Coordinates of C-alpha atoms and ligand atoms in Angstrom, one line a residue:
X1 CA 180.6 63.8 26.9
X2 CA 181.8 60.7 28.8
X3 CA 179.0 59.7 30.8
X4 CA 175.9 62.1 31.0
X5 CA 174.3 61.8 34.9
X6 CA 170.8 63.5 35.7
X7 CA 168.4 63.0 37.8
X8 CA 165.4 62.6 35.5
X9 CA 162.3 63.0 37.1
X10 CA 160.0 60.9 34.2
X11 CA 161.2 57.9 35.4
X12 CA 161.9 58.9 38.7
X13 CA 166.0 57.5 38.3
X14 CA 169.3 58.8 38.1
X15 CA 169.8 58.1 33.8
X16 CA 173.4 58.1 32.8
X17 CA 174.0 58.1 29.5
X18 CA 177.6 57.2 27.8
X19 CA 179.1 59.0 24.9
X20 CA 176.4 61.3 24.0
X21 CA 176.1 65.2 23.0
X22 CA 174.5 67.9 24.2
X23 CA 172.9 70.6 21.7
X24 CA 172.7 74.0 23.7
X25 CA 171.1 77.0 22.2
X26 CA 170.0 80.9 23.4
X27 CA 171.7 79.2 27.2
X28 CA 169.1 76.2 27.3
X29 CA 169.4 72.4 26.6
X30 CA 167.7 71.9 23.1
X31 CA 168.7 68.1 22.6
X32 CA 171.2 65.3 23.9
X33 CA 171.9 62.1 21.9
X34 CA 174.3 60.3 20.5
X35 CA 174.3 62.9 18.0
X36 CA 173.6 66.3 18.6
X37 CA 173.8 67.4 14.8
X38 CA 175.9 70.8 13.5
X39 CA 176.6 73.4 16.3
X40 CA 178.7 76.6 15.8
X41 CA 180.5 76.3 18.5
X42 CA 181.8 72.1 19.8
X43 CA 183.1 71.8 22.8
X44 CA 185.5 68.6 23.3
X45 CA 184.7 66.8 26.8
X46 CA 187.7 64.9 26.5
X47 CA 185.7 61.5 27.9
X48 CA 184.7 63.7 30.9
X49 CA 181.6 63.0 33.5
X50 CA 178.6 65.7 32.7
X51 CA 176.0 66.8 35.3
X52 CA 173.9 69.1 35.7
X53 CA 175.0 72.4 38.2
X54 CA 174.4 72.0 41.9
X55 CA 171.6 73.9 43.7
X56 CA 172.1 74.9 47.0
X57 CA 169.1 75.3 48.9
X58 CA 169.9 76.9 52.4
X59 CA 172.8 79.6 52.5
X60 CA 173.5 82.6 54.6
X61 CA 176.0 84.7 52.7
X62 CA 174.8 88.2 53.7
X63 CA 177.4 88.9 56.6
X64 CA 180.4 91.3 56.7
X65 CA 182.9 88.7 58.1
X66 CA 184.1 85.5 58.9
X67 CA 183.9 84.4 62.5
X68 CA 187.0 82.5 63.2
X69 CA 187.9 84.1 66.8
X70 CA 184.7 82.2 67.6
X71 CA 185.7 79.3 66.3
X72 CA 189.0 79.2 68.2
X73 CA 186.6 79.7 71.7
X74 CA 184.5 77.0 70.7
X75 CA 187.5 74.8 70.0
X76 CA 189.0 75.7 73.5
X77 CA 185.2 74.5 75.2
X78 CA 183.5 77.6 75.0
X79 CA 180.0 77.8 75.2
X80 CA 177.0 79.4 73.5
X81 CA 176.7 81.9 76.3
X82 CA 180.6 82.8 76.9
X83 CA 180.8 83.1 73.1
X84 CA 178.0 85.9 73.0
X85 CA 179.7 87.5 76.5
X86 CA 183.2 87.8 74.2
X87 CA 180.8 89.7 71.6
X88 CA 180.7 86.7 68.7
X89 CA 177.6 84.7 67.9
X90 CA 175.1 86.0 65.8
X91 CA 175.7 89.3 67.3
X92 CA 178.8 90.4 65.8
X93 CA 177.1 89.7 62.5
X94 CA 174.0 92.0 63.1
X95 CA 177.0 94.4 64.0
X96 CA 178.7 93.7 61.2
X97 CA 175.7 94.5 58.5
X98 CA 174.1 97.3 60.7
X99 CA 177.5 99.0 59.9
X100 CA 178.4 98.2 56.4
X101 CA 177.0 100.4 53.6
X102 CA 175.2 98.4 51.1
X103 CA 178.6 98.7 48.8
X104 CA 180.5 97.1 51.4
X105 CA 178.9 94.2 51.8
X106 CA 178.6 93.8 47.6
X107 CA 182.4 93.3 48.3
X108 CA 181.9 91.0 51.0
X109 CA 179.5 88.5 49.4
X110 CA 180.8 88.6 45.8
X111 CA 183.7 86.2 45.9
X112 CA 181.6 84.0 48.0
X113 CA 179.6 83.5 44.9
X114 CA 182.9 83.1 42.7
X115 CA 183.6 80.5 45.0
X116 CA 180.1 78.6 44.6
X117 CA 180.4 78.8 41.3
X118 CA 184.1 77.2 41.1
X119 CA 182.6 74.5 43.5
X120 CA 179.5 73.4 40.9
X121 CA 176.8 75.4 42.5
X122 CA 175.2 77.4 40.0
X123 CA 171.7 78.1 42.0
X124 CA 171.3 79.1 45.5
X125 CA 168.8 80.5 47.4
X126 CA 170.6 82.9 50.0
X127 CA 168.8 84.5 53.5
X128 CA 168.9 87.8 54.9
X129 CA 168.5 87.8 58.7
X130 CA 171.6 89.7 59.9
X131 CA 170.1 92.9 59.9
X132 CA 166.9 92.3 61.8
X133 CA 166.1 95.8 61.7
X134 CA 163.9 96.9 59.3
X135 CA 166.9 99.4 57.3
X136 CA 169.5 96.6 57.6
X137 CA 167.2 93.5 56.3
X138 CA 166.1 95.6 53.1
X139 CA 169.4 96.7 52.9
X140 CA 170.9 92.9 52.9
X141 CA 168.2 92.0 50.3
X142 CA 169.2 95.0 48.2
X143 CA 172.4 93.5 48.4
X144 CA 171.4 90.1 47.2
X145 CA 169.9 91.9 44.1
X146 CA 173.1 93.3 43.3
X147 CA 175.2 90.7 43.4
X148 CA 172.2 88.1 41.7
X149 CA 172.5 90.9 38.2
X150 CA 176.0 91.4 38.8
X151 CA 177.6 87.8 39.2
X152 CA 176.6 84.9 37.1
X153 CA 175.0 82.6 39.7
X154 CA 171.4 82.7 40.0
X155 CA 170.1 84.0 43.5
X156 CA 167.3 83.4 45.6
X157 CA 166.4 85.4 47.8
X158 CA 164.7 84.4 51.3
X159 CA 163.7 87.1 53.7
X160 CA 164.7 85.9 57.3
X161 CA 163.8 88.4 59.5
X162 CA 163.0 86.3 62.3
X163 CA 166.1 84.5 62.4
X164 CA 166.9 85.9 66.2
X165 CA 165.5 88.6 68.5
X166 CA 168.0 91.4 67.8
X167 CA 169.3 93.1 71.2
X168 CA 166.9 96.2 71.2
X169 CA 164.4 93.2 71.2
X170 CA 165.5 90.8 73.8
X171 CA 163.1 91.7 76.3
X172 CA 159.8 92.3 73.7
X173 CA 159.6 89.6 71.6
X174 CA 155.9 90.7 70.9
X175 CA 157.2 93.7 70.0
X176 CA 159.8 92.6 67.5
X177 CA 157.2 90.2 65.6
X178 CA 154.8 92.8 65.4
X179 CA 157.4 94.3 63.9
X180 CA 157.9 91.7 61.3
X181 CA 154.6 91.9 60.6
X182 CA 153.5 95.0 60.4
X183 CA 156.6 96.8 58.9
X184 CA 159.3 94.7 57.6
X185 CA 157.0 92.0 55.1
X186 CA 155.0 94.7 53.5
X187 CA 158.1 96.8 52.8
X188 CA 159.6 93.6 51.6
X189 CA 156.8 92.8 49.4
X190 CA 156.3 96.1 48.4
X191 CA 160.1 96.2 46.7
X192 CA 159.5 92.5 45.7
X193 CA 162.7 91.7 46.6
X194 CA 162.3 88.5 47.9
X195 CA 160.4 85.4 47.6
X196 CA 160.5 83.1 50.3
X197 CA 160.0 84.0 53.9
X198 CA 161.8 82.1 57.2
X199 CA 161.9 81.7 60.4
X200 CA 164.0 79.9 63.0
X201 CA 161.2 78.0 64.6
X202 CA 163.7 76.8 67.7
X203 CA 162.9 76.8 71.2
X204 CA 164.8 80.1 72.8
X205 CA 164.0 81.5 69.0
X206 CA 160.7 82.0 68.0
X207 CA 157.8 79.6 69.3
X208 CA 155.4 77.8 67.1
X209 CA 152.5 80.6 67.7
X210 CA 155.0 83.3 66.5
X211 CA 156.5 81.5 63.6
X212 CA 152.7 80.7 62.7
X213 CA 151.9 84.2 62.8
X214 CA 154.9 85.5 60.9
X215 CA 154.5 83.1 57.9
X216 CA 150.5 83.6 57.8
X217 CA 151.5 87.2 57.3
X218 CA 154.2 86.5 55.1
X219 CA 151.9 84.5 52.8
X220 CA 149.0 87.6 52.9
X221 CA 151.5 89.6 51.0
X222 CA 152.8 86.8 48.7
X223 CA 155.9 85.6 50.3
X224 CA 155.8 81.8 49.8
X225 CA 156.9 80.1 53.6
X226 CA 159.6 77.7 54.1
X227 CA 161.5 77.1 58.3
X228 CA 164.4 76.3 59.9
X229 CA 163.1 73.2 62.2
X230 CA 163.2 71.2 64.9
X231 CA 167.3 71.6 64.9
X232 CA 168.2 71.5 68.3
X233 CA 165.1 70.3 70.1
X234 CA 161.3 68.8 68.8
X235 CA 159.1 72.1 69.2
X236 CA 157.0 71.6 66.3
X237 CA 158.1 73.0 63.9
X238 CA 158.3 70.5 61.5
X239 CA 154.0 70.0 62.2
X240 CA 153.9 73.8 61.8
X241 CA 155.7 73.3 58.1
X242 CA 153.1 70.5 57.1
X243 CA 150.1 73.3 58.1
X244 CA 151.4 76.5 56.5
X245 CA 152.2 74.6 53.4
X246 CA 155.9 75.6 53.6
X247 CA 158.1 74.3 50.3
X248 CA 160.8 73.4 52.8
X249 CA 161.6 72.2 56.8
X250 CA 165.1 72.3 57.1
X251 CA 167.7 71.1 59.8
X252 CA 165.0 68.3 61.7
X253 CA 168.0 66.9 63.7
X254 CA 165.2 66.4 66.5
X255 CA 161.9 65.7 64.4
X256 CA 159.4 63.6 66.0
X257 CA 157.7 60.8 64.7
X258 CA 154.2 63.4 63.9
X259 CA 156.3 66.1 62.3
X260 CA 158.0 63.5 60.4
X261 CA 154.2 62.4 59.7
X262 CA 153.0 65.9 59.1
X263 CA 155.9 66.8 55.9
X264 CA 155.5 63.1 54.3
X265 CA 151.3 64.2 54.1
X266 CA 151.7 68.0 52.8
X267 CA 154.4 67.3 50.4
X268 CA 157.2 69.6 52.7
X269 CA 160.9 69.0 51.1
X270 CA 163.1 68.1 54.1
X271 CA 166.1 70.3 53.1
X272 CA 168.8 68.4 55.2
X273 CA 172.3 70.5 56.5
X274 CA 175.1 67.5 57.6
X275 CA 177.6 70.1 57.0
X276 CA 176.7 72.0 60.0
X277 CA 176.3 69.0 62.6
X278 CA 180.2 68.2 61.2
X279 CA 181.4 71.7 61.2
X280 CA 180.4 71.8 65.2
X281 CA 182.0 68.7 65.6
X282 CA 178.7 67.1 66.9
X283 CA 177.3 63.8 66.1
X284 CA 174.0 64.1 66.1
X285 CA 172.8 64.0 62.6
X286 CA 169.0 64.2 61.0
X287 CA 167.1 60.8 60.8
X288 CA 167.2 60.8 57.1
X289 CA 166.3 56.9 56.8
X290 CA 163.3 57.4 58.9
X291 CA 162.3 60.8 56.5
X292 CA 162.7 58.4 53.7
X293 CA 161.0 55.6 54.8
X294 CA 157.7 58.1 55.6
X295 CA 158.1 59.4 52.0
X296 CA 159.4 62.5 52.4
X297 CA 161.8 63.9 49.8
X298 CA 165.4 64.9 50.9
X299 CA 167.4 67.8 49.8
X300 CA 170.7 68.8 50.5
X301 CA 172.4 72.4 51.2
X302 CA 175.2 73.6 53.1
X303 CA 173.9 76.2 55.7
X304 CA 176.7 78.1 54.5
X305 CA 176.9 80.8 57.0
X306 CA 180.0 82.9 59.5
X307 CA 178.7 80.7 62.7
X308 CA 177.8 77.1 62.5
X309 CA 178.8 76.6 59.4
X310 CA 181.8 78.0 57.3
X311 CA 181.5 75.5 54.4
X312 CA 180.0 75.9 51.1
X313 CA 180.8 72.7 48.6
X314 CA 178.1 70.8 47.9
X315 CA 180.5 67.6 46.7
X316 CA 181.7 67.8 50.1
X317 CA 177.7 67.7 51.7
X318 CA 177.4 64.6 49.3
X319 CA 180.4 62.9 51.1
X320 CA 179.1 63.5 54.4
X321 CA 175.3 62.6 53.5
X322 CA 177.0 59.0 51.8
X323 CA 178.5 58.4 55.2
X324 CA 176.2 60.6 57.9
X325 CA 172.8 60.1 56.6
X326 CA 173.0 57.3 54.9
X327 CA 172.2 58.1 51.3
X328 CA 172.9 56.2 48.2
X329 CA 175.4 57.9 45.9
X330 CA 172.4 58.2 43.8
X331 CA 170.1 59.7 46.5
X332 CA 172.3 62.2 47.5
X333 CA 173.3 63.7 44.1
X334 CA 169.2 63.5 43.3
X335 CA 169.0 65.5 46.7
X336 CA 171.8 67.9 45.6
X337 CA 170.0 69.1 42.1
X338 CA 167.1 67.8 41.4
X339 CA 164.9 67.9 44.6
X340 CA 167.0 70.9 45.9
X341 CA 165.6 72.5 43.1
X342 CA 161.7 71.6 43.7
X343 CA 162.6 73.0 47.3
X344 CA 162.7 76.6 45.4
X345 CA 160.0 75.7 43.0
X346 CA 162.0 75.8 40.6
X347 CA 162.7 72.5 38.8
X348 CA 161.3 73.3 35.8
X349 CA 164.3 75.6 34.9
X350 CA 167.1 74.3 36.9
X351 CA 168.0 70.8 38.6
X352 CA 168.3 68.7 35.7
X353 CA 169.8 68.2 31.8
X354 CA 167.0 68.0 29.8
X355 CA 165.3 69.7 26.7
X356 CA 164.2 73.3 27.6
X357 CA 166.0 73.2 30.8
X358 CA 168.9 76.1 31.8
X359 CA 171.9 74.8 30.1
X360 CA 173.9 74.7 33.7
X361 CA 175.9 72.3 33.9
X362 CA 179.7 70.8 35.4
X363 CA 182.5 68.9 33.5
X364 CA 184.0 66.5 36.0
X365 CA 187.7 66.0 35.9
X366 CA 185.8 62.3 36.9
X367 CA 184.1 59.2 35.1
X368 CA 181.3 57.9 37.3
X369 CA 179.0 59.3 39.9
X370 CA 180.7 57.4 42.6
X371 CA 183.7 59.4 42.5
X372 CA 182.0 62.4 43.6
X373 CA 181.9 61.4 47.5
X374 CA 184.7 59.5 46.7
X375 CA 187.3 62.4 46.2
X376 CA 186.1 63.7 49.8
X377 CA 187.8 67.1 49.4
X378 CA 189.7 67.5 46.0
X379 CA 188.3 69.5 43.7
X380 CA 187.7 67.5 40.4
X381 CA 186.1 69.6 39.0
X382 CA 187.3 71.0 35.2
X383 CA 184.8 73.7 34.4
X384 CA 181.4 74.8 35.1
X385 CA 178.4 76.3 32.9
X386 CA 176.0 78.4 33.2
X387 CA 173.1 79.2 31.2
X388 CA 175.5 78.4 28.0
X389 CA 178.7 80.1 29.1
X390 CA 181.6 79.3 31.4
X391 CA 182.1 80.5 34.5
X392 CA 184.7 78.7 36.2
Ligands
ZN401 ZN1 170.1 78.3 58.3

């Protein structure tokens, strides 16, 4: 290896070490060093920049298909509202998955986990929510399962049920978190087939009270909380993540000063999205210096998802959290493994190179961190690794 870069949380630093080896055995890191000792199998570097895989913690791959018609509207000026009269937004999704047998959308999700892989992400938690009936959500977690023992890339899985009030719903939002609660979360616990629960805490979504009662529930049955929050206005949601204990808030484009406050004393992850506020072509970005400076600890994701958010590279979220957010290099690439990682509770396998950890890892067609944001959109990437094998 050229230059080794991990986060590494002992010393709480980014440690980059230069012409090392890595010993990997049964898929795990067993030793790095200058010398690694005898190995049946060496793989040459070539010089090349080692780090460990990426771990994306926000995605919504669980659709049927892309929404670019939408897209074109919204370029032309289109709003919100005349983009749901022309049947897109989130409703042509829930169409989409309500329709698709469970095989169908296997097909549809699969090469967007090819295409994580090729990008460096070799972790991802994923969502359901484009079902919100009780049949469609267990069906799009079914499908997650799938694809998670079927595709090399580690999934997972979030149930999202309360992502929107689906149509039948629009005029009962009682009814449709009773339904949550009383049907969909036991079912859901029941198959154990997830383990996280969300909910779009978002004024016009679901209010503080409901989110509160969703995630209380969600936590009875063993579900472990985490919230989209405060995206478009300050509802508090953020405060709300601080009470329940969630692992993550995520979005907090408009978090006030108290639910800033509120993550920095519970120890909530602020799981940060830039690639969404870019991929709408707003400006209006999350206030990560003021997250930092409150102690809170930053991760990245892409939001990958059909409507707000088409975009799944997490080299290219560095880029835009170097230049949006104002993150170090270092900062955003600890935000991008490491801390993504303790999002999921789950940095004690994945996240970083280290003795014992998953041996996932990517071989930069690069020398030094820097170049990662650097490169903006090219794909310097050579191969990727995980648990021990190539996948890319
Ligand atoms: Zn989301």
């Amino acid at each position: 290896v050229g230059q080794l870069v991990t986060y590494d949380p002992d010393i709480d630093e980014i440690r980059i070490d230069s012409q090392v080896e890595i010993l990997i055995r049964g898929g795990k890191f067993v030793q790095t060093g200058e010398s690694a000792g005898a190995a049946d199998e060496v793989i040459d570097c070539g010089g090349r920049m080692v780090t460990p895989g990426f771990v994306d913690p926000h995605t919504h791959p669980v659709f049927l298909q892309g929404r670019e018609e939408e897209y074109r509207l919204r370029l032309a000026g289109a709003g919100y509202q005349e983009i749901a009269a022309r049947g897109g937004g989130i409703r042509s999704s829930i169409e989409g998955v309500r329709r698709a047998t469970e095989e169908e959308l296997v097909k549809a999700v699969t090469p967007r986990m090819d295409r994580f892989l090729r990008l460096g992400t070799t972790t991802i938690e994923a969502k359901s929510g484009y079902g919100l009936s009780t049949e469609s959500e267990l069906k799009s977690l079914r499908v997650l399962k799938e694809v998670n023992s079927r595709n090399p890339i580690d999934i997972i899985p979030t149930f999202l049920g309360a992502h929107a009030f689906p149509p039948e719903f629009e005029d009962d939002h009682e009814g449709y978190v009773d339904l949550i609660c009383r049907e969909m979360i036991p079912q859901v616990a029941k198959q154990k087939i997830a383990r996280f629960c969300d909910v779009f805490c978002e004024e016009g979504y679901f209010t503080v009270q409901e989110s509160r009662k969703i995630l209380e529930t969600a936590k009875e049955f063993g579900l472990l909380p985490r919230l989209h929050a405060d995206e478009f206005v300050d509802s508090g949601a953020a405060e709300l993540a601080g009470e329940v204990g969630a692992f993550s808030a995520d979005h907090l484009m408009a978090v006030s000063d108290k639910g800033i406050a509120a993550l920095a004393e519970n120890g909530v992850t602020a799981v940060l999205l830039p690639g969404t506020t870019f991929f709408l072509g707003s400006d209006r970005y999350a206030p990560a210096d003021k997250l930092i400076r409150a102690g809170v600890k930053i991760a990245l994701a892409t939001d990958f998802n059909p409507g707000s958010c088409y975009l799944q590279s997490m080299p290219f979220i560095i880029s835009l959290a170097c230049l949006y957010l104002g993150l170090s290099v270092e900062e955003a690439f600890q935000a991008a493994t490491y801390q993504s990682a303790v999002s999921l509770g789950i940095e004690r396998r994945v996240g970083t190179i280290k003795e014992g950890m998953q041996a996932d890892l990517i071989l930069w067609d690069l020398e030094k961190l820097i170049e990662i944001p650097y490169y903006v959109t090219d794909l310097p990437i050579y191969r990727v690794m995980k648990a021990g094998k190539f996948v890319s």
